[in-house]
Structure formats: C-alpha cells, structure tokens
PDB file of C-alpha atoms in Angstrom:
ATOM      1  CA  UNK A1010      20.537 -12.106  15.232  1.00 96.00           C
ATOM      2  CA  UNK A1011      18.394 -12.804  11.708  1.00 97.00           C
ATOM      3  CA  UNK A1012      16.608 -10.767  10.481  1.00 97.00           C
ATOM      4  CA  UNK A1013      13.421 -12.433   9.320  1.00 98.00           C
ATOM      5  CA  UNK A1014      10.087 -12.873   7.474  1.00 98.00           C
ATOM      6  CA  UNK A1015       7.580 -15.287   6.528  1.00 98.00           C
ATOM      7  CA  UNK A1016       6.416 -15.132   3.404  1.00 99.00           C
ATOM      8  CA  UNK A1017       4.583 -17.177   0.391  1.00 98.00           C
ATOM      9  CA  UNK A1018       6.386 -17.434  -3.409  1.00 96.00           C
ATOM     10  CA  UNK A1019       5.099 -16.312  -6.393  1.00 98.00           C
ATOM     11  CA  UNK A1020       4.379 -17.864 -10.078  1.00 98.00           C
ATOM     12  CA  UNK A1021       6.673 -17.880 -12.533  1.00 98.00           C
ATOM     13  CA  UNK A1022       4.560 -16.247 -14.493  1.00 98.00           C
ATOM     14  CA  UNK A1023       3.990 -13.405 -11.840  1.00 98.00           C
ATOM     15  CA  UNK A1024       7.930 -12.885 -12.042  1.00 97.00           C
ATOM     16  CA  UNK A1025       7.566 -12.993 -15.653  1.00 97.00           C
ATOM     17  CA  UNK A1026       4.836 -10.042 -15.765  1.00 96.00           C
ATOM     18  CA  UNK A1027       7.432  -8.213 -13.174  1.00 94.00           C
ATOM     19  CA  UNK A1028       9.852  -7.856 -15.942  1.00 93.00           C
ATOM     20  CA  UNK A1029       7.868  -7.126 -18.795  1.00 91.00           C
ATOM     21  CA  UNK A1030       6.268  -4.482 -16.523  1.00 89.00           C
ATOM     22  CA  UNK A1031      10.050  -2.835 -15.854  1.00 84.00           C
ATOM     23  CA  UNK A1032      10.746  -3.443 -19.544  1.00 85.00           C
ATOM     24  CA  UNK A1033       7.619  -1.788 -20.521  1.00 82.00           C
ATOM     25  CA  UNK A1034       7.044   1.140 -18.235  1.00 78.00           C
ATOM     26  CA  UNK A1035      11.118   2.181 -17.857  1.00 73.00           C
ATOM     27  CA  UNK A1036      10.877   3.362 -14.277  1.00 72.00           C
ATOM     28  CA  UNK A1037      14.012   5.827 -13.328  1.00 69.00           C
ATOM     29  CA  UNK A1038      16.242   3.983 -10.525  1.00 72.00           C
ATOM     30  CA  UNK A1039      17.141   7.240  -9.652  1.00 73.00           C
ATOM     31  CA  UNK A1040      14.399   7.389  -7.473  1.00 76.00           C
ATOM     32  CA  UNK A1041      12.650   3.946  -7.453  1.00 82.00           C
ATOM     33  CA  UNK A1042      14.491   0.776  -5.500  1.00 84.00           C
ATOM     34  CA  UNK A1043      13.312  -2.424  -7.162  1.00 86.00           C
ATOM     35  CA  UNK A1044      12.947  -5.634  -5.677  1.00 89.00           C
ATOM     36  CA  UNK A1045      14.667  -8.234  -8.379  1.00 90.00           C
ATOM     37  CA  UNK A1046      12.025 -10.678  -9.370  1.00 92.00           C
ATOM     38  CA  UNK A1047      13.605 -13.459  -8.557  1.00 91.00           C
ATOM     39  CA  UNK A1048      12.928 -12.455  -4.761  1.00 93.00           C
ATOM     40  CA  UNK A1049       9.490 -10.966  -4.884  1.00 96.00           C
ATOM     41  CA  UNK A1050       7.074 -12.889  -2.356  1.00 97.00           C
ATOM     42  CA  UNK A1051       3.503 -12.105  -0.155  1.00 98.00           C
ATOM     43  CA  UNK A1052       4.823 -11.282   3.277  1.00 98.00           C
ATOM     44  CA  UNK A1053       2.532 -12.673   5.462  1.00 98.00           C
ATOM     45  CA  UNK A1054       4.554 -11.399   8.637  1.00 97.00           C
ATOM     46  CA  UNK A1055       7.531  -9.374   9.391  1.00 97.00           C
ATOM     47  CA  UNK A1056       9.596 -11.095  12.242  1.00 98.00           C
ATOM     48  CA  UNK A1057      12.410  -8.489  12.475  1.00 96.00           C
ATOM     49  CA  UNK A1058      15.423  -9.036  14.278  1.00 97.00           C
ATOM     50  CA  UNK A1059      15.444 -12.424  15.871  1.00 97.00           C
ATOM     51  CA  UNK A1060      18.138 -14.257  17.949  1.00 97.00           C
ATOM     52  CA  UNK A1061      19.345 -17.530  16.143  1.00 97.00           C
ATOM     53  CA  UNK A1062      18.624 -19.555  19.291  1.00 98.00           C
ATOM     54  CA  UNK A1063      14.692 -18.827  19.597  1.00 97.00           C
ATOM     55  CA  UNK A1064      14.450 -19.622  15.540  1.00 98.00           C
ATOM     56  CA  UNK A1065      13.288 -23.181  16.944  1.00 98.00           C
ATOM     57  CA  UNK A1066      10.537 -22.578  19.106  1.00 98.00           C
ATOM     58  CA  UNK A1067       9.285 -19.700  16.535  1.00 98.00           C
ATOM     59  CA  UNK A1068       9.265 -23.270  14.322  1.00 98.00           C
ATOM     60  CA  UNK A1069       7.048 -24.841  16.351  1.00 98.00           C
ATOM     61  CA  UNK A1070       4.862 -22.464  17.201  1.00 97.00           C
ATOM     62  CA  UNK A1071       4.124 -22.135  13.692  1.00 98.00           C
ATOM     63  CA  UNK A1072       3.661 -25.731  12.707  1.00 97.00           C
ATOM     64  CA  UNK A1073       1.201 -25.591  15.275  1.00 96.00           C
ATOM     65  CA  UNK A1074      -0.972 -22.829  14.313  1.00 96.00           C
ATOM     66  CA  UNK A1075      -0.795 -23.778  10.779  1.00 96.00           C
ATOM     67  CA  UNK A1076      -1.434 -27.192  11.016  1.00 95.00           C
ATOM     68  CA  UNK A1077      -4.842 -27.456   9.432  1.00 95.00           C
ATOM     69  CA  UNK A1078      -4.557 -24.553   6.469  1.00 97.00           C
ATOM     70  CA  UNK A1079      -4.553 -26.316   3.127  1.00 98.00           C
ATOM     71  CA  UNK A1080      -2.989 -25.313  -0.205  1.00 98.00           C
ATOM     72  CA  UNK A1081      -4.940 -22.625  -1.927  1.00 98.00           C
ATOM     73  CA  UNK A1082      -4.609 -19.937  -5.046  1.00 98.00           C
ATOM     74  CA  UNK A1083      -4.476 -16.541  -5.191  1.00 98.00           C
ATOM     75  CA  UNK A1084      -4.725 -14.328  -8.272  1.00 98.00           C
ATOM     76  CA  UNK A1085      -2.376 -11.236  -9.041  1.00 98.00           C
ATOM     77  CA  UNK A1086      -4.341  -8.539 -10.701  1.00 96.00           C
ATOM     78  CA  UNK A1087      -3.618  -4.984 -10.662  1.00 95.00           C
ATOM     79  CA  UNK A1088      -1.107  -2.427  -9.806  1.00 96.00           C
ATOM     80  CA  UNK A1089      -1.257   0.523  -7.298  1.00 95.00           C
ATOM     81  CA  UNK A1090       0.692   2.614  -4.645  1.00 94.00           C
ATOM     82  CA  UNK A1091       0.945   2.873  -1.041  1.00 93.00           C
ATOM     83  CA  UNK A1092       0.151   5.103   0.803  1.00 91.00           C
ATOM     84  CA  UNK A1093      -1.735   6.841  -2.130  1.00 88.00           C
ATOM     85  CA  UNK A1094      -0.647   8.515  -5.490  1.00 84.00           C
ATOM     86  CA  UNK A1095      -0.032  11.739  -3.972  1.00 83.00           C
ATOM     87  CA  UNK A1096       2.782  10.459  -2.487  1.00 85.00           C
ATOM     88  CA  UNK A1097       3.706   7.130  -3.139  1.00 88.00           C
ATOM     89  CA  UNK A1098       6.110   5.281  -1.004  1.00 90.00           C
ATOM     90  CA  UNK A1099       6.126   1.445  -2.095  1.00 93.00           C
ATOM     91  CA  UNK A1100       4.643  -0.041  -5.574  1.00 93.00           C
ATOM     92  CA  UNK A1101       2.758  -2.685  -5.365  1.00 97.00           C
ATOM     93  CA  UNK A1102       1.011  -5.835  -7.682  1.00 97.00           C
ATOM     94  CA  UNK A1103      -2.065  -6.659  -6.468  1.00 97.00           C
ATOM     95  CA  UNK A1104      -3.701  -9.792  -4.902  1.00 98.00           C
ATOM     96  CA  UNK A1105      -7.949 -10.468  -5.698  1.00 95.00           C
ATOM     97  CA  UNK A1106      -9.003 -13.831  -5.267  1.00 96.00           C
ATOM     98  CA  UNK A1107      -7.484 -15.340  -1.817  1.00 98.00           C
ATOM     99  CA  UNK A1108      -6.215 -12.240  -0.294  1.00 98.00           C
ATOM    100  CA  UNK A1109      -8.949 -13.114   2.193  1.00 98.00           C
ATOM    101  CA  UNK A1110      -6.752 -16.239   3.202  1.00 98.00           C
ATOM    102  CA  UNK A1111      -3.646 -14.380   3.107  1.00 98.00           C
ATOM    103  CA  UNK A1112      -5.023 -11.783   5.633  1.00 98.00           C
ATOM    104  CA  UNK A1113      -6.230 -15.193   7.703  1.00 98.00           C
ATOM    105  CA  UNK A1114      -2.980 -16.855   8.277  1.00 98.00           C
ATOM    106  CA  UNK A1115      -1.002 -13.394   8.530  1.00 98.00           C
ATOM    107  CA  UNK A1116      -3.671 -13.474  11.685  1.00 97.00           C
ATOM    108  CA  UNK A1117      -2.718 -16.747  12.571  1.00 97.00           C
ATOM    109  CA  UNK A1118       0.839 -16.213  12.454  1.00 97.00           C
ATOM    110  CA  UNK A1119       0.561 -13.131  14.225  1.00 96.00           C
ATOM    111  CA  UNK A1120      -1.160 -15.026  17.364  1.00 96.00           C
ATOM    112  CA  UNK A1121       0.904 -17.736  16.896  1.00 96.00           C
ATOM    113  CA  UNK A1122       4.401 -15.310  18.099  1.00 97.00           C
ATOM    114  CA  UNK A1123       2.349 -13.218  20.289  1.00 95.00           C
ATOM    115  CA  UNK A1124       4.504 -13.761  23.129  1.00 95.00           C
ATOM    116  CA  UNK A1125       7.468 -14.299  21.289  1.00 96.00           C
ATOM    117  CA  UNK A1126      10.258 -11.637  21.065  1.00 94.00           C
ATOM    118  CA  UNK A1127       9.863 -10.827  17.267  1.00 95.00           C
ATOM    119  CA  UNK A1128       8.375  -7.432  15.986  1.00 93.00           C
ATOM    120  CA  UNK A1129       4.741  -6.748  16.573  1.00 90.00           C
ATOM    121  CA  UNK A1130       2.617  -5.759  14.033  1.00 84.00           C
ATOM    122  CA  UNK A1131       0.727  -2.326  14.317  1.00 81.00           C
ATOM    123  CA  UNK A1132      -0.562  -2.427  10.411  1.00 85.00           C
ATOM    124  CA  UNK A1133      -4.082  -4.127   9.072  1.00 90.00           C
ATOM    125  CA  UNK A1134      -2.499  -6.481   6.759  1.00 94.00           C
ATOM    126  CA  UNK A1135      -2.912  -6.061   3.044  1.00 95.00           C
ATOM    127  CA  UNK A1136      -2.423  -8.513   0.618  1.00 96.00           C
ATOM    128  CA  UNK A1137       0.112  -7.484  -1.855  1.00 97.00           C
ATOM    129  CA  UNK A1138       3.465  -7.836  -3.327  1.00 98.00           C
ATOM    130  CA  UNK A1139       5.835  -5.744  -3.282  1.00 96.00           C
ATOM    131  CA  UNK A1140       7.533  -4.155  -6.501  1.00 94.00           C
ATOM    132  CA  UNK A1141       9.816  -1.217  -5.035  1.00 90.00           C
ATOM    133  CA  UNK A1142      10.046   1.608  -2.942  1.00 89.00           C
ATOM    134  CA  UNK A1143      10.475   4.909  -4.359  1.00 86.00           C
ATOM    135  CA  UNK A1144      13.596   6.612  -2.665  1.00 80.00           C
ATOM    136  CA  UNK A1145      12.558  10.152  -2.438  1.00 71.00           C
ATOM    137  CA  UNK A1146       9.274  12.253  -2.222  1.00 62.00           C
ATOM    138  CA  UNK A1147       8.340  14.764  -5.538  1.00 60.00           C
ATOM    139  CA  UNK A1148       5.580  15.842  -6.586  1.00 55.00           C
ATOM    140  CA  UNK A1149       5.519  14.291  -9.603  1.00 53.00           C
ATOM    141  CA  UNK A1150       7.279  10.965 -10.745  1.00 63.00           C
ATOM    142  CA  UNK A1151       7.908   9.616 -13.837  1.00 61.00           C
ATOM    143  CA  UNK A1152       5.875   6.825 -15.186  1.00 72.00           C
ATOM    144  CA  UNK A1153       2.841   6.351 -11.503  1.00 82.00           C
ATOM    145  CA  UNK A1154       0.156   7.686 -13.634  1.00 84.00           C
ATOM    146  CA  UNK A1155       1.042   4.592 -15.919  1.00 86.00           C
ATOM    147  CA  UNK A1156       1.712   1.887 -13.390  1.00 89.00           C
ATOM    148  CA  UNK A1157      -1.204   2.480 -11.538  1.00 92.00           C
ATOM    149  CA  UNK A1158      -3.480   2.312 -15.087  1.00 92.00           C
ATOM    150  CA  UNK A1159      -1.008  -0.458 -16.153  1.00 91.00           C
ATOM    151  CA  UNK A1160      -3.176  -3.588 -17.498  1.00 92.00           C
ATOM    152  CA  UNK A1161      -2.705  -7.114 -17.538  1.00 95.00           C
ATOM    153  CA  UNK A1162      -4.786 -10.738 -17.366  1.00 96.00           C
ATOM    154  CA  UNK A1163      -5.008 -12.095 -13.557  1.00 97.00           C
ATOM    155  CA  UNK A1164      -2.253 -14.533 -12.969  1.00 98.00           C
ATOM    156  CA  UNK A1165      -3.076 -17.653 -10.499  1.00 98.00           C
ATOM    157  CA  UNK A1166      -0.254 -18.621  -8.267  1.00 98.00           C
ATOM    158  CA  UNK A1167      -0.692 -21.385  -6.358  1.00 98.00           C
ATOM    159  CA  UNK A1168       0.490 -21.844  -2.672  1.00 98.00           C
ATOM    160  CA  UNK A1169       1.633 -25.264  -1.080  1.00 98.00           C
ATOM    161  CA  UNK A1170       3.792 -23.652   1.417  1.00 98.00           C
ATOM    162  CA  UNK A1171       4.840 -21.093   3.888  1.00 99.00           C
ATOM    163  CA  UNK A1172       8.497 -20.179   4.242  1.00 99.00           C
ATOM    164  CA  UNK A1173      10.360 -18.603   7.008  1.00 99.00           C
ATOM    165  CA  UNK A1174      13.435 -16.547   5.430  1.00 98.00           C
ATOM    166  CA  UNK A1175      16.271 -14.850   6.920  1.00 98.00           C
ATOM    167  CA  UNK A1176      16.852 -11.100   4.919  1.00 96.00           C
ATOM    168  CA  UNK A1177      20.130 -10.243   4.331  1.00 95.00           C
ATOM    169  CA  UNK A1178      20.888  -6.863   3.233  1.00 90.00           C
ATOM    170  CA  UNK A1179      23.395  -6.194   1.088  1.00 88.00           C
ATOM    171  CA  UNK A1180      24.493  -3.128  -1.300  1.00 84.00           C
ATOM    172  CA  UNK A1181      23.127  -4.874  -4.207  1.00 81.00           C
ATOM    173  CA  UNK A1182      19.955  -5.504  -2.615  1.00 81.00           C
ATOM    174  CA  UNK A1183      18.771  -7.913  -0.160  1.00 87.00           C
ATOM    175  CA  UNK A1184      19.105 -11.359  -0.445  1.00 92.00           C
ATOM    176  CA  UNK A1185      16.438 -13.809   1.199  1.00 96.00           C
ATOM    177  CA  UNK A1186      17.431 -17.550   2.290  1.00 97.00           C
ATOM    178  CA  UNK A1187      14.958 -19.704   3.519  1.00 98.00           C
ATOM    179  CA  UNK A1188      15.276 -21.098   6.697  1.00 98.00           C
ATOM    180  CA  UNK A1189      12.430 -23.710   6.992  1.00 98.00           C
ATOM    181  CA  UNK A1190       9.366 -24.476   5.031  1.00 98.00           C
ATOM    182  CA  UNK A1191       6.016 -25.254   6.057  1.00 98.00           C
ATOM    183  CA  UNK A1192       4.251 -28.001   3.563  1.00 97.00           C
ATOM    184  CA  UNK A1193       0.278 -27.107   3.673  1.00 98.00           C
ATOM    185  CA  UNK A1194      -1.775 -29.700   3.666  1.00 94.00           C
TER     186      UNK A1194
END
C-alpha cells in the first residue's frame, strides 16, 4: 500500500515567502506542525491508501481525463485559517487568480477515480496551500491575529504539470516522492 496524492508544485519564490513568513512571524512549534517548504504543493486530490498494483490503471485513467488541460498560472496571495479563527486547525497561503482551474481538474480527477478504490472526497475543494496544522485547540494562539493580517505582493507560479506522489510519514515529517508526472499541454 502507498499512500498517495496528486498535487501541483509551487514557485520558488512561493517557498521563499514561506520562510521569510516563519522567520518573520516566529510561530511556537509547540503547538503548530509545519510543512518544510521544500514540500509545500496545491493538492488537487487526496488518493489515500492505495495498493501498488492498481498505481497503473490510476495512471491511465488520469492521462485520460487530463489530456486536453493546458499549462496555466495561478497567483498566491493571502494568508488565512481553516476552519475559521476561532479555532484554527490548518494555516493556509492563499490561491486568487486560477483557483478556478484548480477546483476544475480537482473535479476532473475526482471523476476520473470514481470507481477506483482510492479515498472519496466528501469536501468542496478549496484552492490553497498548506502551511501547518496547529496541534492543539486554545483559545488563543500566539502570532493568528498576525498571519491572517500578514501582507505580501501576489506571487505567480506557473503550472506545466500534475504529479502523483506517494507520502511517506516519518517522525521528522513526511516525505513526498513522486511517482509519475503528467506534462500539460
């Protein structure tokens, strides 16, 4: 079994404004979990638990569905919280321009494995990326008032492909290999 997602990189740049925004806002890790840069992404679709054996036919069904999306940009801007600031769960960066294609092919994708044995999405998909989770519930955490006010110029990251990784967790954190890439067009 691999546990899997698919999932579009970010800029440079993006992983750049990652840092300076831990540098700068000195979250506790006490109580937040933070994804390292180097492995922040867009999920477009969680796959879950998948047996090695079907990772083939999961291919092809999305090379398929995919076949006519062409490369595109979205644009970072913003931070926030999910669910909401009265108790935040996950912090997130953003996504303005193109989120509407993100949510399109997260569609796709999802119709694509519809009757494949990979995890089924309950969630409306919401364009973001993923900074950390925040381990435990109080009222009141250090620094959200100034992450969520936290300003910056909109980055453009550009997307020319779609990559399925396999998660592996690990005590450090997890660590993401890719297992096949789809070129848009």
């Amino acid at each position: 079994m691999k546990r899997t997602f698919l999932a579009v990189n970010v800029s440079d740049e993006t992983r750049q404004l990652i840092v300076s925004l831990h540098q700068e806002l000195h979250f506790s890790k006490q109580y937040i979990r933070f994804v390292s840069p180097k492995t922040v992404h867009v999920t477009l679709k969680f796959l879950g638990d998948v047996k090695t054996e079907i990772i083939p036919d999961i291919i092809a069904n999305i090379e398929s569905s995919i076949r006519s999306i062409q490369k595109f940009d979205y644009i970072c801007s913003g931070t926030g919280v999910f669910p909401n600031v009265n108790k935040p769960r996950i912090l997130w960066l953003g996504i303005t321009k193109g989120s509407d294609i993100l949510a399109g092919i997260s569609k796709t994708l999802n119709q694509a494995l519809v009757n494949m044995p990979v995890k089924k999405e309950d969630r409306e998909f919401r364009s973001h990326i993923t900074l950390g989770r925040i381990k435990e519930t109080r009222k009141s955490l250090p620094d959200i008032d100034r992450f969520t006010k936290y300003s910056f110029d909109p980055i453009v990251n550009h997307v020319d492909q779609i990559i399925l990784y396999e998660s592996i967790l690990t005590s450090q954190g997890a660590i993401h290999k890719p297992l096949h890439k789809f070129l848009l067009k």
